[in-house]
Coordinates of C-alpha atoms and ligand atoms in Angstrom, one line a residue:
M1 CA 0.0 -0.6 0.3
R2 CA 1.3 3.1 -1.2
V3 CA 0.2 6.3 0.7
V4 CA 0.9 9.3 -0.2
I5 CA -0.2 12.5 1.7
K6 CA -0.9 15.8 -0.4
D7 CA -2.0 19.8 2.0
N8 CA -5.6 20.2 0.9
E9 CA -8.1 18.4 -1.3
K10 CA -7.4 20.1 -4.8
Q11 CA -4.1 18.2 -5.0
V12 CA -4.9 14.9 -3.8
A13 CA -7.0 15.2 -7.4
E14 CA -4.2 16.0 -9.6
Y15 CA -2.4 13.4 -8.1
A16 CA -5.5 11.2 -9.1
Y17 CA -5.3 13.1 -12.2
E18 CA -2.1 11.9 -13.0
I19 CA -2.4 8.6 -11.5
V20 CA -5.3 7.9 -13.4
R21 CA -3.7 9.7 -17.0
M22 CA -0.7 6.9 -16.5
A23 CA -3.2 4.5 -16.4
L24 CA -5.5 4.9 -19.6
V25 CA -2.2 6.3 -22.1
D26 CA 1.4 5.0 -20.3
R27 CA -0.8 1.4 -19.3
Q28 CA -3.6 1.3 -21.7
Y29 CA -6.0 -0.2 -19.1
K30 CA -9.4 -0.4 -21.3
V31 CA -11.9 -0.7 -17.9
L32 CA -12.4 1.4 -14.7
G33 CA -14.3 0.4 -11.6
L34 CA -15.1 4.0 -10.6
P35 CA -17.3 5.4 -7.3
T36 CA -20.0 8.5 -6.6
G37 CA -19.7 11.1 -3.4
S38 CA -17.5 14.1 -2.8
T39 CA -14.0 12.2 -2.7
P40 CA -13.8 12.3 -6.2
L41 CA -15.4 14.9 -7.3
L42 CA -12.6 17.0 -8.1
L43 CA -10.9 14.1 -10.2
Y44 CA -14.4 13.7 -12.1
S45 CA -13.7 17.8 -13.4
E46 CA -9.8 17.4 -13.3
L47 CA -10.9 14.6 -15.3
I48 CA -12.5 17.0 -17.2
A49 CA -10.3 19.0 -18.1
G50 CA -7.4 16.7 -19.2
L51 CA -10.0 16.1 -21.9
N52 CA -10.4 19.0 -23.3
R53 CA -6.3 19.6 -23.2
T54 CA -6.4 16.2 -25.4
E55 CA -4.4 14.3 -22.8
I56 CA -6.9 11.9 -21.9
D57 CA -9.6 10.1 -24.6
F58 CA -12.7 7.9 -23.3
S59 CA -13.9 6.8 -26.7
D60 CA -12.8 3.2 -25.8
I61 CA -13.4 3.2 -22.1
S62 CA -15.3 1.2 -20.6
T63 CA -16.4 1.1 -16.6
F64 CA -18.3 0.2 -13.9
N65 CA -19.8 1.5 -11.2
L66 CA -18.8 0.6 -7.7
D67 CA -22.8 0.4 -6.4
E68 CA -26.6 1.9 -6.6
Y69 CA -29.3 2.4 -4.4
L70 CA -32.7 0.5 -4.6
G71 CA -35.2 1.3 -5.4
L72 CA -34.7 4.5 -7.3
S73 CA -34.4 4.4 -11.3
A74 CA -31.7 5.5 -13.3
D75 CA -33.2 8.7 -13.9
H76 CA -33.7 9.9 -11.0
P77 CA -32.6 12.5 -9.6
R78 CA -31.1 10.5 -6.5
S79 CA -29.6 7.7 -7.9
Y80 CA -25.4 7.0 -8.5
R81 CA -26.7 6.4 -11.9
Y82 CA -28.0 10.1 -12.3
F83 CA -25.3 11.3 -10.4
M84 CA -22.3 9.8 -12.4
E85 CA -24.1 11.0 -16.1
T86 CA -24.2 14.8 -14.6
R87 CA -21.1 15.0 -13.6
L88 CA -18.6 12.9 -15.1
F89 CA -20.3 11.2 -18.9
E90 CA -21.8 13.6 -20.3
K91 CA -19.5 15.5 -20.1
I92 CA -16.5 12.9 -21.8
N93 CA -16.5 11.6 -24.5
I94 CA -17.5 7.7 -23.6
K95 CA -20.1 5.5 -25.3
P96 CA -23.3 4.7 -23.4
S97 CA -23.0 1.6 -24.0
N98 CA -19.8 1.2 -22.6
I99 CA -21.1 2.6 -19.4
H100 CA -22.3 0.0 -17.1
F101 CA -24.4 0.2 -13.5
L102 CA -26.0 -2.2 -11.2
N103 CA -30.0 -1.5 -11.7
G104 CA -31.6 -0.4 -9.2
L105 CA -34.8 -1.1 -10.2
T106 CA -34.2 -5.0 -10.7
D107 CA -37.1 -7.4 -9.9
N108 CA -34.1 -10.2 -9.7
V109 CA -31.5 -9.0 -7.0
E110 CA -29.8 -11.3 -7.3
A111 CA -29.9 -12.5 -11.1
E112 CA -28.7 -8.5 -11.2
C113 CA -25.7 -9.7 -8.4
A114 CA -24.4 -12.0 -10.8
E115 CA -25.1 -10.1 -14.7
Y116 CA -22.9 -7.2 -13.7
E117 CA -19.8 -10.1 -12.1
D118 CA -20.5 -12.0 -15.6
Q119 CA -20.3 -8.6 -17.0
I120 CA -16.5 -7.4 -15.5
A121 CA -15.2 -10.8 -16.5
A122 CA -16.2 -10.2 -20.0
L123 CA -14.4 -7.6 -20.5
G124 CA -11.3 -8.7 -18.8
G125 CA -11.1 -7.8 -15.2
I126 CA -11.7 -4.5 -14.1
K127 CA -8.0 -2.9 -14.6
L128 CA -8.1 1.2 -12.1
Q129 CA -10.6 0.3 -9.5
I130 CA -11.4 4.1 -8.1
L131 CA -12.3 4.2 -4.4
G132 CA -13.4 7.1 -1.8
I133 CA -14.0 5.0 2.1
G134 CA -17.3 5.9 4.0
R135 CA -16.9 6.9 7.2
D136 CA -17.3 3.2 8.1
G137 CA -14.6 1.8 6.7
H138 CA -16.1 0.4 4.1
I139 CA -15.5 1.1 0.5
G140 CA -17.9 0.2 -2.0
F141 CA -21.1 -0.2 -0.4
N142 CA -19.7 -3.2 1.8
E143 CA -20.7 -1.9 5.6
P144 CA -19.0 -3.4 8.9
G145 CA -19.8 -7.3 8.9
S146 CA -19.5 -7.9 5.2
S147 CA -17.3 -10.4 3.4
L148 CA -14.4 -9.6 2.6
E149 CA -14.4 -12.1 0.5
S150 CA -18.0 -11.1 -1.2
R151 CA -19.0 -10.5 -4.4
T152 CA -21.5 -7.9 -5.9
H153 CA -24.6 -7.7 -3.4
Y154 CA -27.5 -6.5 -1.6
V155 CA -26.5 -5.0 1.1
T156 CA -28.9 -2.7 4.4
L157 CA -27.1 0.0 5.1
T158 CA -25.8 1.7 8.6
K159 CA -27.4 4.4 10.4
E160 CA -24.0 5.4 9.7
T161 CA -24.1 6.2 6.5
I162 CA -27.9 6.8 6.2
A163 CA -26.8 9.6 8.3
D164 CA -23.3 10.9 6.6
N165 CA -26.0 11.0 2.8
A166 CA -28.8 12.9 3.6
R167 CA -27.3 16.0 2.8
F168 CA -28.3 14.3 -0.5
F169 CA -32.2 13.5 -0.2
D170 CA -34.0 15.9 0.9
R171 CA -35.1 14.1 4.6
E172 CA -33.0 11.5 6.2
K173 CA -35.9 9.0 6.3
D174 CA -35.4 9.3 1.7
V175 CA -32.4 7.8 1.5
P176 CA -33.0 4.2 1.1
R177 CA -32.3 1.7 3.5
W178 CA -30.4 -1.1 1.1
A179 CA -28.4 -0.9 -2.3
L180 CA -26.6 -3.3 -4.6
T181 CA -22.6 -3.2 -4.6
M182 CA -19.7 -4.5 -5.8
G183 CA -18.5 -6.9 -3.1
V184 CA -14.6 -6.8 -1.6
G185 CA -13.5 -9.6 -3.5
T186 CA -15.1 -8.1 -6.7
V187 CA -12.5 -4.4 -5.3
M188 CA -9.4 -6.8 -4.8
D189 CA -9.7 -8.6 -8.0
A190 CA -8.6 -5.4 -10.0
E191 CA -5.4 -4.7 -11.3
Q192 CA -4.7 -1.3 -9.2
I193 CA -6.7 0.4 -6.9
L194 CA -7.0 4.4 -6.0
L195 CA -8.9 5.3 -2.8
L196 CA -9.0 8.8 -1.8
A197 CA -9.9 10.5 1.6
T198 CA -10.4 14.0 2.3
G199 CA -11.0 15.6 6.0
E200 CA -11.7 14.8 9.4
N201 CA -14.6 12.9 9.3
K202 CA -12.3 10.3 7.6
A203 CA -8.6 10.0 9.9
A204 CA -10.4 6.6 12.1
A205 CA -11.2 4.8 9.0
V206 CA -8.5 5.9 7.1
A207 CA -6.0 4.7 9.9
A208 CA -8.2 1.8 10.6
M209 CA -7.6 0.5 7.2
I210 CA -4.1 0.9 6.9
E211 CA -2.3 0.5 10.1
G212 CA -6.4 -1.6 11.8
P213 CA -6.1 -5.3 11.8
I214 CA -7.4 -6.2 8.3
T215 CA -10.8 -6.8 9.0
Q216 CA -14.7 -7.3 8.0
M217 CA -15.0 -4.1 10.6
C218 CA -13.1 -2.3 8.0
S219 CA -13.9 -3.3 5.3
A220 CA -11.2 -0.8 3.1
S221 CA -8.7 -3.1 5.4
A222 CA -8.9 -6.6 2.4
L223 CA -6.4 -3.3 0.2
Q224 CA -3.4 -4.0 2.7
S225 CA -3.1 -7.1 1.6
H226 CA -3.2 -5.8 -2.4
P227 CA -0.6 -5.6 -5.0
D228 CA -1.3 -2.2 -5.9
V229 CA -3.0 0.2 -4.0
T230 CA -2.1 3.8 -4.0
V231 CA -4.0 5.7 -1.0
V232 CA -3.9 9.7 -1.9
I233 CA -4.9 11.6 1.2
D234 CA -5.1 15.2 2.8
W235 CA -3.3 15.8 6.6
A236 CA -6.6 16.4 8.1
A237 CA -7.5 12.3 6.6
A238 CA -4.4 11.6 7.3
S239 CA -4.2 13.1 10.9
K240 CA -4.7 10.3 13.5
L241 CA -2.3 7.6 11.5
Q242 CA 0.3 6.6 14.3
H243 CA 2.7 6.4 12.3
L244 CA 2.3 9.4 10.0
E245 CA 6.5 10.6 9.8
Y246 CA 7.0 7.5 8.2
W247 CA 4.2 6.8 5.7
K248 CA 5.0 10.3 4.9
Q249 CA 8.4 9.7 4.4
A250 CA 7.9 6.4 2.8
A251 CA 6.0 8.8 -0.2
D252 CA 8.8 11.3 -0.3
D253 CA 11.5 7.5 -1.0
Y254 CA 9.4 6.2 -3.4
D255 CA 10.9 8.9 -6.8
E256 CA 14.9 8.5 -4.7
M257 CA 14.3 5.3 -4.1
Y258 CA 14.3 4.7 -7.3
D259 CA 16.8 6.6 -8.5
F260 CA 19.5 5.1 -6.1
L261 CA 18.1 1.3 -7.8
T262 CA 19.6 2.4 -11.0
A263 CA 22.5 4.1 -9.4
A264 CA 23.6 1.2 -8.0
R265 CA 22.5 -1.5 -11.1
R266 CA 24.7 1.1 -12.7
H267 CA 27.4 0.6 -10.0
A268 CA 27.2 -3.1 -10.6
G269 CA 27.6 -3.8 -14.8
L270 CA 24.2 -4.5 -15.2
E271 CA 21.0 -2.7 -17.8
D272 CA 19.7 -0.5 -16.7
S273 CA 16.4 -1.2 -16.9
Y274 CA 14.5 1.3 -15.0
Ligands
LIG1 P1 -18.1 10.9 0.4 O1 -18.3 9.0 0.6 O2 -17.1 10.3 -0.8 O3 -19.1 10.8 0.0 O4 -17.3 11.0 1.7 C1 -17.9 8.0 0.2 C2 -18.1 6.8 0.7 O5 -18.7 6.9 1.5 O6 -17.1 5.7 -0.6

């Protein structure tokens, strides 16, 4: 797990943009997993700006969103599908047929979830999965207690998540009680993972994810065992990390480590592969 700490939300989004750009341009990744929520909004603005600068292109990119409320139609203004359409998809050159979403009005929850897994597999799996994190440590809607092996499934939302998401609704009682979400196992299958968190109200969840034990009581902690995860956070979200200095130094050291290794390999007469 690579932890990168930035001064503010804007810098978090700019750094995250670079990771996405490299994934699309250098690694030629074609399948993205996307989150909703407040956290990725600045990154989505960066992606739109990157497209306008012709640095990136979405014409052959496919997307799978993490989750959707049960009971809301795709065009309901509070649905995650509507959120993605208005915040990102309408503003980039993605083909509508390449956008994949769980159907919140499905008449068969189990079949809908199984089909989503099949659609992901049919496109060769998610290459870059972008994530936020809930105050209770959830990724997607995998609330505390969700199996770390879970596949796409329906979930009963916690009171905490309902309260957090009430800001998007007129009244708290309008927030759906259930949702469909990719499982933790589904997320863990992605080749590369990028998780963003900003603000002090995420500090406890961030500390549990990075330094706590791997436990289903904090589904984000599963990411500790993924081989390619970058966590980009601001100082407020980092404020409860016990080894804050170490994480900061380790992130700063990353480029220096490659320079050091290149020099050492050259000194040893080995081919410079870095
Ligand atoms: P937020 O949600 O970005 O709106 O804080 C994150 C999440 O619940 O995963």
